[in-house]
Coordinates of C-alpha atoms in Angstrom, one line a residue:
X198 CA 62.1 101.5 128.3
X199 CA 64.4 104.8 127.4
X200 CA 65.4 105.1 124.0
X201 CA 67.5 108.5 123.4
X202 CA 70.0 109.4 120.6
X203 CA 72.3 112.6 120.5
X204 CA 73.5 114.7 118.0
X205 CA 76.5 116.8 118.1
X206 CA 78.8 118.8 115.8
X207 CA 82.7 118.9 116.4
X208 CA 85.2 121.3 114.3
X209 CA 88.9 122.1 115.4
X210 CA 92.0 123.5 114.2
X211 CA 95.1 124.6 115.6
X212 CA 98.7 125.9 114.6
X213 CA 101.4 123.2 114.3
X214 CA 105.3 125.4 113.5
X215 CA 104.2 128.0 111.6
X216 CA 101.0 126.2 109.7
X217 CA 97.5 126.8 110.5
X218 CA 96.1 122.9 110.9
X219 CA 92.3 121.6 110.8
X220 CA 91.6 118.7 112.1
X221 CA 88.7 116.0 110.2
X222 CA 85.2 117.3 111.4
X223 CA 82.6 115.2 112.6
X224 CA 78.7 115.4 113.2
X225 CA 78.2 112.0 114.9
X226 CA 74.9 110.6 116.1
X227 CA 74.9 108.3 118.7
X228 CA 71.6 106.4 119.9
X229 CA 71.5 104.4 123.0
X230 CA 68.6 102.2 124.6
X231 CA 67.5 100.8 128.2
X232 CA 65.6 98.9 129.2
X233 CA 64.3 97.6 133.0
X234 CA 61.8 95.2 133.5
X235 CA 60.6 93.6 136.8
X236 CA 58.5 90.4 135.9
X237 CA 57.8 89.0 139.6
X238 CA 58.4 91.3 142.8
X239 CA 61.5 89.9 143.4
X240 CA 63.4 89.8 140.1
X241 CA 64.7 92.4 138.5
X242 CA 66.2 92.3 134.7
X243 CA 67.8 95.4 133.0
X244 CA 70.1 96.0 130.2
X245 CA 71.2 99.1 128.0
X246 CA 73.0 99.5 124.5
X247 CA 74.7 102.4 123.5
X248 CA 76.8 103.9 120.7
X249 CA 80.1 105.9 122.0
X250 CA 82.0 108.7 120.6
X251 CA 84.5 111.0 121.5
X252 CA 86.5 113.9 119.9
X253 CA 90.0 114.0 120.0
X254 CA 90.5 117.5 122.8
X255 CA 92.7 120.3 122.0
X256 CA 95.7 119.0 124.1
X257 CA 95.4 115.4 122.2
X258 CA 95.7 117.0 119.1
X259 CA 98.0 120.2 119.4
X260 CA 99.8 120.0 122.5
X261 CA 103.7 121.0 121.4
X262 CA 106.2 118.8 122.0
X263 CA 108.1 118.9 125.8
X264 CA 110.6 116.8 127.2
X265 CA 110.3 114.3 129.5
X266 CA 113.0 111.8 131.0
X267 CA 110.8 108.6 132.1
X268 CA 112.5 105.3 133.0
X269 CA 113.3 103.1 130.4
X270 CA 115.8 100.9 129.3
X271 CA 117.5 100.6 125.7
X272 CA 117.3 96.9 124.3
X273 CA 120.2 97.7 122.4
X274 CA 122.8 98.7 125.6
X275 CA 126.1 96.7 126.1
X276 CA 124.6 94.9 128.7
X277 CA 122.8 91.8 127.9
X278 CA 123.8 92.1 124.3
X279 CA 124.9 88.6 124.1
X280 CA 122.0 87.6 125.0
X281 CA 120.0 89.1 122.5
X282 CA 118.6 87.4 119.5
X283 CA 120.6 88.1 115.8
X284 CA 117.4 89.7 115.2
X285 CA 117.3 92.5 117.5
X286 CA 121.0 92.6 117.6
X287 CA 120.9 93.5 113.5
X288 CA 118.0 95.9 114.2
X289 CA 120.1 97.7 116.4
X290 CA 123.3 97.7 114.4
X291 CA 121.0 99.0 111.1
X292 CA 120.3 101.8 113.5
X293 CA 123.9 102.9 113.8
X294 CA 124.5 101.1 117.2
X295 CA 128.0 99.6 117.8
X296 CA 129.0 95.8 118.1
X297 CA 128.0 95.3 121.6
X298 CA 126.1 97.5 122.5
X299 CA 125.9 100.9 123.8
X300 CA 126.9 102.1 127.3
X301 CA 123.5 103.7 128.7
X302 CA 124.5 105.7 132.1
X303 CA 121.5 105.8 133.6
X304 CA 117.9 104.2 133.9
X305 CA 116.3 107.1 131.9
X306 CA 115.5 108.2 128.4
X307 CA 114.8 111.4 126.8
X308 CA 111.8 111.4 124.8
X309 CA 109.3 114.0 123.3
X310 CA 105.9 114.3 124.4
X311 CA 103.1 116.5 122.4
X312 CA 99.8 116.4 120.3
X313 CA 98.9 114.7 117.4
X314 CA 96.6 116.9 114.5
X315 CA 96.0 113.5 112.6
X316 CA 93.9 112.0 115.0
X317 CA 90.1 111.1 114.4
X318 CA 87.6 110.6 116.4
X319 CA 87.0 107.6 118.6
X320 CA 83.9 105.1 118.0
X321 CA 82.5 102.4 119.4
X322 CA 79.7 100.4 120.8
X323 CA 78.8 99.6 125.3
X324 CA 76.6 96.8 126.0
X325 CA 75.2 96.1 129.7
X326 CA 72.8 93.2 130.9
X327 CA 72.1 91.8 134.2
X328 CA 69.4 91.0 137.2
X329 CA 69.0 91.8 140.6
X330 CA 67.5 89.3 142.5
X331 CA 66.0 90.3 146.0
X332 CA 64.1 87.0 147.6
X333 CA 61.3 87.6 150.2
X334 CA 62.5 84.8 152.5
X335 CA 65.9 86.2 152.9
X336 CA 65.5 89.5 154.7
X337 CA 68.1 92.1 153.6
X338 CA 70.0 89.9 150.9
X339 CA 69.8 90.8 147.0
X340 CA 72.4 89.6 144.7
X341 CA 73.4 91.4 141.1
X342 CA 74.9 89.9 138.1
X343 CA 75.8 91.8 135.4
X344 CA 78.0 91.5 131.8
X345 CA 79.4 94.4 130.6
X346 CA 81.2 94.6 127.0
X347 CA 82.7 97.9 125.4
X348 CA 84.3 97.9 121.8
X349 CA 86.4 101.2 120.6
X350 CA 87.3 102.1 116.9
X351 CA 90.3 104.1 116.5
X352 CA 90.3 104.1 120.1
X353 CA 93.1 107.3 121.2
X354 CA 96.1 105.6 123.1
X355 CA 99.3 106.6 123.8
X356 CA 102.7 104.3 124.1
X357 CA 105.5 105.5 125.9
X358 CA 109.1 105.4 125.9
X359 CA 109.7 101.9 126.8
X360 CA 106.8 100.4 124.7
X361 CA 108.2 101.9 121.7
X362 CA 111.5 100.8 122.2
X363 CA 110.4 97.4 123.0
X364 CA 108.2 97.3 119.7
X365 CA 110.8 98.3 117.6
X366 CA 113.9 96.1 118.6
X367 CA 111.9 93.2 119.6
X368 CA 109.0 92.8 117.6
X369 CA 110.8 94.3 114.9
X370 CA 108.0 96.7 114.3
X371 CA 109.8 99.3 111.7
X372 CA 107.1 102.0 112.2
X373 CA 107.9 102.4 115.7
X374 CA 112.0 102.4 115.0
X375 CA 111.1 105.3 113.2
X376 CA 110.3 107.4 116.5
X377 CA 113.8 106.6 117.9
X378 CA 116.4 108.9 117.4
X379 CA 120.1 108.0 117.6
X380 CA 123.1 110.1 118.1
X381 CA 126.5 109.2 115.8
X382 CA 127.5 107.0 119.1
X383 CA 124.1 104.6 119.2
X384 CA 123.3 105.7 122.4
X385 CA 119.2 107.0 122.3
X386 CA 119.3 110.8 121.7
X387 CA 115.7 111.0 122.1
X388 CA 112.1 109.0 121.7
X389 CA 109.0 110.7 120.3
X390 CA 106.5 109.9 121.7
X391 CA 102.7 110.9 120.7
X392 CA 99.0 109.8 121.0
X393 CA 97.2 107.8 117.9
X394 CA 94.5 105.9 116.5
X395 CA 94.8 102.2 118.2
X396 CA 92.8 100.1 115.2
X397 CA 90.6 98.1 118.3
X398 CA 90.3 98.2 121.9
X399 CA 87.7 95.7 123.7
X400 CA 87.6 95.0 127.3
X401 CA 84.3 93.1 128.8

């Protein structure tokens, strides 16, 4: 049995334009505990259960904004604009996009990439259980099972180009329409593009 817990202390700042920026501080403690336990000779059991945290780095939160022209595509282009919903197609005319669409010459988008100084700190909670089974009268065989689960709080992600596009126009999701920028024509004049705070992420 191992039972071990950490304690750490995290402070950062940085300069975003002219200002002089700190970010939240932290003094997380995390605790995790393990456990292996062989009953018989040829069964073996283990398990562990942890708490997770990390920091946001320096990049994550004051990386200045760079361009960057990744593929993507426009819902709101001339082509396929019939077959867009009255939905997206009013999204995309309250944006200041022409009847029809715009004309988009090629299959990339500008978009801004940099830091974030709002983020916070990423939390969360691993869990790992299993067996390894090595049977005498089977030379050389053992079989493992195990199930792993990991939960993140305000878990740091990033969306690019496309993804906000697609959450704006399609799913009508207004606070990503607010990272598109439009020139007088319609046509994308740029996407920013940044890391944030994702409410969940669980994968097991």
């Amino acid at each position: 049995l191992n039972v071990a817990n950490r304690w750490s202390e995290y402070e950062s700042s940085g300069r975003v334009g002219l200002e002089n920026v700190e970010s939240e501080d932290a003094s997380p403690s995390t605790t995790k505990i393990s456990l292996i336990w062989r009953p018989i000779d040829q069964l073996m059991v283990r398990g562990s259960w942890g708490e997770t945290f990390r920091a946001p780095s320096v990049v994550d939160l004051y990386a200045g904004q760079g361009e960057s022209f990744p593929q993507a595509t426009d819902p709101c282009v001339d082509d396929g604009w019939d077959d867009l919903s009255a939905e997206i197609q009013a999204r995309c005319l309250a944006d200041g996009v022409p009847d029809g669409g715009w004309d988009q010459p090629t299959g990339q988008l500008r978009a801004l990439i940099g830091g974030n100084p709002d983020l916070v700190p990423e939390t969360g909670d691993n869990l790992t259980v299993g067996f390894v089974w090595e049977p005498t009268f089977l030379d050389n065989f053992s079989a493992t099972v195990d199930y792993w689960s990991i939960e993140l709080e305000d878990a740091i992600q990033y969306f690019g180009t496309q993804a906000t596009l697609d959450r704006c126009y399609n799913l009508g999701q207004e606070l990503y329409c607010n990272l598109v920028d439009r020139a007088a024509d319609g046509a994308v004049a740029g996407v920013n593009t940044t890391y944030f705070n994702a409410a969940e992420r669980v994968a097991s």
